PDB file of C-alpha atoms in Angstrom:
ATOM      1  CA  MET A   1      53.471 -76.453  36.588  1.00  0.00           C
ATOM      2  CA  GLN A   2      54.101 -73.942  39.392  1.00  0.00           C
ATOM      3  CA  LYS A   3      51.150 -71.857  40.481  1.00  0.00           C
ATOM      4  CA  ALA A   4      51.275 -68.321  39.105  1.00  0.00           C
ATOM      5  CA  VAL A   5      50.976 -65.276  41.359  1.00  0.00           C
ATOM      6  CA  VAL A   6      48.991 -62.262  40.112  1.00  0.00           C
ATOM      7  CA  MET A   7      48.626 -58.883  41.788  1.00  0.00           C
ATOM      8  CA  ALA A   8      45.043 -57.615  42.042  1.00  0.00           C
ATOM      9  CA  GLU A   9      43.192 -54.669  43.587  1.00  0.00           C
ATOM     10  CA  ILE A  10      39.676 -54.254  44.938  1.00  0.00           C
ATOM     11  CA  ARG A  11      37.411 -52.530  42.390  1.00  0.00           C
ATOM     12  CA  GLU A  12      35.175 -49.863  43.869  1.00  0.00           C
ATOM     13  CA  ASN A  13      33.180 -48.785  40.801  1.00  0.00           C
ATOM     14  CA  VAL A  14      31.347 -51.899  39.559  1.00  0.00           C
ATOM     15  CA  LYS A  15      29.061 -50.140  37.089  1.00  0.00           C
ATOM     16  CA  LYS A  16      29.360 -50.714  33.333  1.00  0.00           C
ATOM     17  CA  LYS A  17      30.894 -47.273  32.760  1.00  0.00           C
ATOM     18  CA  GLY A  18      33.395 -47.981  35.508  1.00  0.00           C
ATOM     19  CA  ALA A  19      34.514 -51.207  33.828  1.00  0.00           C
ATOM     20  CA  LYS A  20      34.922 -49.398  30.507  1.00  0.00           C
ATOM     21  CA  LYS A  21      37.067 -46.737  32.171  1.00  0.00           C
ATOM     22  CA  LEU A  22      39.237 -49.414  33.797  1.00  0.00           C
ATOM     23  CA  ARG A  23      39.966 -51.037  30.447  1.00  0.00           C
ATOM     24  CA  LYS A  24      41.065 -47.686  29.015  1.00  0.00           C
ATOM     25  CA  GLU A  25      43.422 -47.325  31.989  1.00  0.00           C
ATOM     26  CA  GLY A  26      45.034 -50.703  31.220  1.00  0.00           C
ATOM     27  CA  TYR A  27      43.136 -52.922  33.658  1.00  0.00           C
ATOM     28  CA  VAL A  28      40.898 -55.988  33.294  1.00  0.00           C
ATOM     29  CA  PRO A  29      37.836 -56.135  35.591  1.00  0.00           C
ATOM     30  CA  ALA A  30      37.232 -59.453  37.335  1.00  0.00           C
ATOM     31  CA  ILE A  31      35.224 -61.121  40.083  1.00  0.00           C
ATOM     32  CA  ILE A  32      35.994 -63.738  42.745  1.00  0.00           C
ATOM     33  CA  TYR A  33      33.129 -65.921  43.943  1.00  0.00           C
ATOM     34  CA  GLY A  34      32.752 -69.159  45.895  1.00  0.00           C
ATOM     35  CA  ASN A  35      30.713 -71.127  48.394  1.00  0.00           C
ATOM     36  CA  ASN A  36      29.757 -69.191  51.519  1.00  0.00           C
ATOM     37  CA  ILE A  37      31.851 -66.145  50.623  1.00  0.00           C
ATOM     38  CA  GLU A  38      30.944 -62.651  49.548  1.00  0.00           C
ATOM     39  CA  ASN A  39      31.736 -61.873  45.915  1.00  0.00           C
ATOM     40  CA  LYS A  40      34.796 -59.650  45.456  1.00  0.00           C
ATOM     41  CA  ASN A  41      35.022 -57.271  42.492  1.00  0.00           C
ATOM     42  CA  ILE A  42      38.662 -56.812  41.558  1.00  0.00           C
ATOM     43  CA  LYS A  43      40.873 -55.422  38.806  1.00  0.00           C
ATOM     44  CA  LEU A  44      44.121 -56.757  37.335  1.00  0.00           C
ATOM     45  CA  LYS A  45      46.712 -55.093  35.132  1.00  0.00           C
ATOM     46  CA  LYS A  46      46.175 -56.024  31.484  1.00  0.00           C
ATOM     47  CA  ASN A  47      49.860 -56.849  30.975  1.00  0.00           C
ATOM     48  CA  ASP A  48      49.829 -59.248  33.947  1.00  0.00           C
ATOM     49  CA  VAL A  49      46.696 -60.971  32.636  1.00  0.00           C
ATOM     50  CA  GLU A  50      48.134 -61.443  29.155  1.00  0.00           C
ATOM     51  CA  ARG A  51      51.372 -62.825  30.606  1.00  0.00           C
ATOM     52  CA  ILE A  52      49.536 -65.355  32.761  1.00  0.00           C
ATOM     53  CA  LEU A  53      47.190 -66.472  30.005  1.00  0.00           C
ATOM     54  CA  ASN A  54      50.152 -67.343  27.796  1.00  0.00           C
ATOM     55  CA  HIS A  55      50.682 -70.320  30.121  1.00  0.00           C
ATOM     56  CA  TYR A  56      47.398 -70.813  31.970  1.00  0.00           C
ATOM     57  CA  GLU A  57      43.816 -71.254  30.788  1.00  0.00           C
ATOM     58  CA  VAL A  58      40.276 -71.902  32.015  1.00  0.00           C
ATOM     59  CA  GLY A  59      40.486 -74.599  34.674  1.00  0.00           C
ATOM     60  CA  SER A  60      43.967 -73.585  35.841  1.00  0.00           C
ATOM     61  CA  SER A  61      44.596 -72.495  39.423  1.00  0.00           C
ATOM     62  CA  VAL A  62      46.497 -69.311  40.281  1.00  0.00           C
ATOM     63  CA  GLU A  63      47.146 -67.200  43.356  1.00  0.00           C
ATOM     64  CA  LEU A  64      45.799 -63.662  43.607  1.00  0.00           C
ATOM     65  CA  ASN A  65      47.533 -61.169  45.891  1.00  0.00           C
ATOM     66  CA  ILE A  66      45.076 -58.507  46.998  1.00  0.00           C
ATOM     67  CA  GLY A  67      46.999 -56.207  49.314  1.00  0.00           C
ATOM     68  CA  ASP A  68      48.354 -58.473  52.074  1.00  0.00           C
ATOM     69  CA  ILE A  69      45.800 -61.205  51.381  1.00  0.00           C
ATOM     70  CA  LYS A  70      46.673 -64.223  49.242  1.00  0.00           C
ATOM     71  CA  THR A  71      43.778 -66.088  47.673  1.00  0.00           C
ATOM     72  CA  SER A  72      43.991 -69.362  45.722  1.00  0.00           C
ATOM     73  CA  VAL A  73      41.505 -69.406  42.848  1.00  0.00           C
ATOM     74  CA  ILE A  74      40.558 -71.243  39.661  1.00  0.00           C
ATOM     75  CA  ILE A  75      40.112 -69.415  36.375  1.00  0.00           C
ATOM     76  CA  ARG A  76      36.460 -70.179  35.681  1.00  0.00           C
ATOM     77  CA  ASP A  77      35.712 -67.991  32.662  1.00  0.00           C
ATOM     78  CA  ILE A  78      37.519 -65.603  30.341  1.00  0.00           C
ATOM     79  CA  GLN A  79      35.310 -63.177  28.421  1.00  0.00           C
ATOM     80  CA  ARG A  80      36.678 -61.634  25.229  1.00  0.00           C
ATOM     81  CA  HIS A  81      35.416 -58.906  22.926  1.00  0.00           C
ATOM     82  CA  ILE A  82      33.352 -60.494  20.150  1.00  0.00           C
ATOM     83  CA  THR A  83      35.432 -58.974  17.336  1.00  0.00           C
ATOM     84  CA  LYS A  84      38.668 -57.621  18.829  1.00  0.00           C
ATOM     85  CA  GLN A  85      39.159 -60.749  21.004  1.00  0.00           C
ATOM     86  CA  ASN A  86      40.798 -58.719  23.771  1.00  0.00           C
ATOM     87  CA  ILE A  87      40.032 -59.815  27.343  1.00  0.00           C
ATOM     88  CA  ILE A  88      37.185 -57.818  28.879  1.00  0.00           C
ATOM     89  CA  HIS A  89      36.414 -59.785  32.072  1.00  0.00           C
ATOM     90  CA  ILE A  90      37.572 -62.792  34.102  1.00  0.00           C
ATOM     91  CA  ASP A  91      35.669 -64.961  36.592  1.00  0.00           C
ATOM     92  CA  PHE A  92      37.613 -66.635  39.417  1.00  0.00           C
ATOM     93  CA  GLN A  93      36.370 -69.220  41.912  1.00  0.00           C
ATOM     94  CA  GLU A  94      37.995 -69.187  45.339  1.00  0.00           C
ATOM     95  CA  LEU A  95      39.507 -72.465  46.523  1.00  0.00           C
ATOM     96  CA  VAL A  96      38.945 -73.505  50.116  1.00  0.00           C
ATOM     97  CA  LYS A  97      41.435 -75.859  51.754  1.00  0.00           C
ATOM     98  CA  GLY A  98      39.927 -79.334  52.146  1.00  0.00           C
ATOM     99  CA  GLU A  99      36.766 -78.456  50.208  1.00  0.00           C
ATOM    100  CA  LYS A 100      36.196 -80.384  46.986  1.00  0.00           C
ATOM    101  CA  VAL A 101      35.943 -78.442  43.760  1.00  0.00           C
ATOM    102  CA  ARG A 102      34.466 -79.580  40.455  1.00  0.00           C
ATOM    103  CA  VAL A 103      36.373 -78.260  37.450  1.00  0.00           C
ATOM    104  CA  LYS A 104      37.270 -78.951  33.822  1.00  0.00           C
ATOM    105  CA  ILE A 105      40.991 -79.431  33.243  1.00  0.00           C
ATOM    106  CA  PRO A 106      42.649 -79.069  29.808  1.00  0.00           C
ATOM    107  CA  ILE A 107      44.218 -82.135  28.154  1.00  0.00           C
ATOM    108  CA  HIS A 108      47.576 -81.772  26.402  1.00  0.00           C
ATOM    109  CA  ILE A 109      48.748 -84.556  24.086  1.00  0.00           C
ATOM    110  CA  VAL A 110      52.545 -84.804  24.069  1.00  0.00           C
ATOM    111  CA  ASN A 111      55.036 -86.678  21.876  1.00  0.00           C
ATOM    112  CA  LYS A 112      52.874 -86.499  18.745  1.00  0.00           C
ATOM    113  CA  THR A 113      55.910 -86.733  16.468  1.00  0.00           C
ATOM    114  CA  ALA A 114      56.506 -90.281  17.715  1.00  0.00           C
ATOM    115  CA  VAL A 115      53.389 -91.520  15.912  1.00  0.00           C
ATOM    116  CA  GLU A 116      52.665 -88.984  13.179  1.00  0.00           C
ATOM    117  CA  SER A 117      53.956 -89.379   9.630  1.00  0.00           C
ATOM    118  CA  SER A 118      53.389 -88.017   6.136  1.00  0.00           C
ATOM    119  CA  THR A 119      50.202 -90.113   5.916  1.00  0.00           C
ATOM    120  CA  SER A 120      48.877 -89.990   9.484  1.00  0.00           C
ATOM    121  CA  VAL A 121      48.174 -87.335  12.083  1.00  0.00           C
ATOM    122  CA  VAL A 122      46.899 -87.268  15.677  1.00  0.00           C
ATOM    123  CA  GLN A 123      43.288 -86.107  15.531  1.00  0.00           C
ATOM    124  CA  GLU A 124      42.076 -84.663  18.843  1.00  0.00           C
ATOM    125  CA  GLN A 125      38.429 -85.194  19.790  1.00  0.00           C
ATOM    126  CA  LEU A 126      38.423 -84.137  23.458  1.00  0.00           C
ATOM    127  CA  ASN A 127      40.517 -81.291  24.880  1.00  0.00           C
ATOM    128  CA  GLU A 128      39.369 -81.285  28.530  1.00  0.00           C
ATOM    129  CA  ILE A 129      38.032 -83.585  31.244  1.00  0.00           C
ATOM    130  CA  GLU A 130      35.878 -82.857  34.267  1.00  0.00           C
ATOM    131  CA  ILE A 131      37.217 -83.833  37.663  1.00  0.00           C
ATOM    132  CA  GLN A 132      36.431 -83.371  41.351  1.00  0.00           C
ATOM    133  CA  THR A 133      39.060 -83.107  44.061  1.00  0.00           C
ATOM    134  CA  ILE A 134      40.354 -80.937  46.889  1.00  0.00           C
ATOM    135  CA  PRO A 135      42.723 -78.043  46.013  1.00  0.00           C
ATOM    136  CA  LYS A 136      45.751 -79.970  47.316  1.00  0.00           C
ATOM    137  CA  TYR A 137      45.529 -82.463  44.444  1.00  0.00           C
ATOM    138  CA  LEU A 138      44.271 -80.130  41.729  1.00  0.00           C
ATOM    139  CA  PRO A 139      46.417 -80.412  38.555  1.00  0.00           C
ATOM    140  CA  GLN A 140      47.030 -77.497  36.197  1.00  0.00           C
ATOM    141  CA  VAL A 141      46.833 -79.683  33.103  1.00  0.00           C
ATOM    142  CA  VAL A 142      46.469 -83.355  32.181  1.00  0.00           C
ATOM    143  CA  GLU A 143      49.124 -84.745  29.867  1.00  0.00           C
ATOM    144  CA  VAL A 144      48.927 -87.961  27.851  1.00  0.00           C
ATOM    145  CA  ASP A 145      51.561 -89.557  25.613  1.00  0.00           C
ATOM    146  CA  ALA A 146      50.580 -90.011  21.974  1.00  0.00           C
ATOM    147  CA  GLU A 147      52.671 -93.206  21.841  1.00  0.00           C
ATOM    148  CA  ILE A 148      49.613 -95.027  23.177  1.00  0.00           C
ATOM    149  CA  LEU A 149      48.399 -94.893  19.570  1.00  0.00           C
ATOM    150  CA  LYS A 150      51.203 -97.248  18.520  1.00  0.00           C
ATOM    151  CA  THR A 151      49.359-100.133  20.146  1.00  0.00           C
ATOM    152  CA  ALA A 152      45.775 -98.837  20.490  1.00  0.00           C
ATOM    153  CA  ASP A 153      43.151 -97.522  18.068  1.00  0.00           C
ATOM    154  CA  ALA A 154      42.407 -94.542  20.288  1.00  0.00           C
ATOM    155  CA  ILE A 155      43.441 -92.697  23.448  1.00  0.00           C
ATOM    156  CA  LYS A 156      40.579 -92.846  25.939  1.00  0.00           C
ATOM    157  CA  VAL A 157      39.905 -91.098  29.235  1.00  0.00           C
ATOM    158  CA  SER A 158      40.679 -94.377  31.017  1.00  0.00           C
ATOM    159  CA  ASP A 159      44.228 -94.212  29.589  1.00  0.00           C
ATOM    160  CA  LEU A 160      45.027 -91.040  31.533  1.00  0.00           C
ATOM    161  CA  ASP A 161      47.263 -91.329  34.604  1.00  0.00           C
ATOM    162  CA  ILE A 162      44.827 -89.073  36.440  1.00  0.00           C
ATOM    163  CA  TYR A 163      42.105 -91.712  35.972  1.00  0.00           C
ATOM    164  CA  LYS A 164      44.072 -94.047  38.242  1.00  0.00           C
ATOM    165  CA  ASN A 165      44.718 -91.365  40.885  1.00  0.00           C
ATOM    166  CA  GLU A 166      42.760 -92.301  44.005  1.00  0.00           C
ATOM    167  CA  ASN A 167      42.757 -88.688  45.201  1.00  0.00           C
ATOM    168  CA  ILE A 168      40.945 -87.426  42.105  1.00  0.00           C
ATOM    169  CA  GLU A 169      37.467 -88.371  40.881  1.00  0.00           C
ATOM    170  CA  VAL A 170      37.202 -88.255  37.079  1.00  0.00           C
ATOM    171  CA  LEU A 171      33.629 -87.371  36.105  1.00  0.00           C
ATOM    172  CA  THR A 172      34.071 -87.721  32.325  1.00  0.00           C
ATOM    173  CA  GLU A 173      33.061 -91.119  30.899  1.00  0.00           C
ATOM    174  CA  PRO A 174      36.100 -93.472  30.877  1.00  0.00           C
ATOM    175  CA  ASN A 175      35.417 -94.728  27.335  1.00  0.00           C
ATOM    176  CA  GLN A 176      35.208 -91.273  25.830  1.00  0.00           C
ATOM    177  CA  ILE A 177      37.798 -90.879  23.068  1.00  0.00           C
ATOM    178  CA  ILE A 178      40.470 -88.199  23.442  1.00  0.00           C
ATOM    179  CA  ALA A 179      42.352 -88.771  20.177  1.00  0.00           C
ATOM    180  CA  VAL A 180      42.852 -91.157  17.269  1.00  0.00           C
ATOM    181  CA  LEU A 181      45.492 -91.574  14.587  1.00  0.00           C
ATOM    182  CA  ALA A 182      43.830 -90.437  11.373  1.00  0.00           C
ATOM    183  CA  ASN A 183      44.951 -91.355   7.852  1.00  0.00           C
ATOM    184  CA  THR A 184      45.547 -88.070   6.029  1.00  0.00           C
ATOM    185  CA  THR A 185      45.460 -89.765   2.622  1.00  0.00           C
ATOM    186  CA  LYS A 186      41.931 -90.977   3.224  1.00  0.00           C
ATOM    187  CA  GLN A 187      40.895 -87.549   4.454  1.00  0.00           C
ATOM    188  CA  GLU A 188      42.240 -85.934   1.299  1.00  0.00           C
ATOM    189  CA  VAL A 189      40.269 -88.395  -0.845  1.00  0.00           C
ATOM    190  CA  VAL A 190      37.064 -87.612   1.034  1.00  0.00           C
ATOM    191  CA  GLU A 191      37.673 -83.855   0.693  1.00  0.00           C
ATOM    192  CA  LYS A 192      38.247 -84.211  -3.037  1.00  0.00           C
ATOM    193  CA  GLU A 193      35.062 -86.260  -3.404  1.00  0.00           C
ATOM    194  CA  GLU A 194      33.114 -83.602  -1.506  1.00  0.00           C
ATOM    195  CA  GLU A 195      34.560 -80.879  -3.728  1.00  0.00           C
ATOM    196  CA  SER A 196      33.579 -82.860  -6.846  1.00  0.00           C
ATOM    197  CA  LEU A 197      30.010 -83.281  -5.575  1.00  0.00           C
ATOM    198  CA  SER A 198      29.749 -79.578  -4.769  1.00  0.00           C
ATOM    199  CA  ASP A 199      30.780 -78.761  -8.344  1.00  0.00           C
ATOM    200  CA  LEU A 200      27.760 -80.688  -9.607  1.00  0.00           C
ATOM    201  CA  TYR A 201      25.290 -78.445  -7.784  1.00  0.00           C
TER     202      TYR A 201
END
C-alpha cells in the first residue's frame, strides 16, 4: 500500500480550550514525538483525517507535510470521544532513517471464502503482531491467506511471510494462533445449551 500524504499545520494554542476550539473549526489536534526530537503540536483537517483512516490504522506509516517539511511518521494512537466516537486527538511517532522502530502492525486475513462454508467460518484470534525494523522495511499491513486452513488446524504467526523476512524481527510468539476454522453448527449447539441453562435460573 502506498504511503499516504497528509497536510498538517503547527498548532500554537496547546491548551484544552484551544483544542476544543480547533475541533469546532473542523480540525483534529495531534502531536508528533520521537527519540531525541522536540515534540511538535500540530493540527490536521478533519476531512483529511477521516479520509486517511478509511484505509490506514494504528501502526500504519504516513507522511505529514508541515509547510515545506515532509515528515514520515507512524500512527501510534487514535483517541475518540467516549460516546460520539469522533476523533479528538492523534499521536504520531516520527520515523528516522536507519533507526529501528518497534510497532504493532495489523493482520488482514484474505481469501476467507476459499475455506468458509455454511457450517464453518474463519474465527480470528489475533489481529496484530509486534515487529521491529527500520522504516525502509516497515509494512503497512500483514496479509495471510486463509487457504492455509485447508491443510492446517490453525494459522500461526510462524505461517506469516513476514516471519521469514530477514529484514524484520517479529516479536510476537511464533506459535501464537491468528485464526482457526470454527464449526458454526457446534457453536450454535453450545449457544442453545447456554440459553437453556439460563432459562433455569
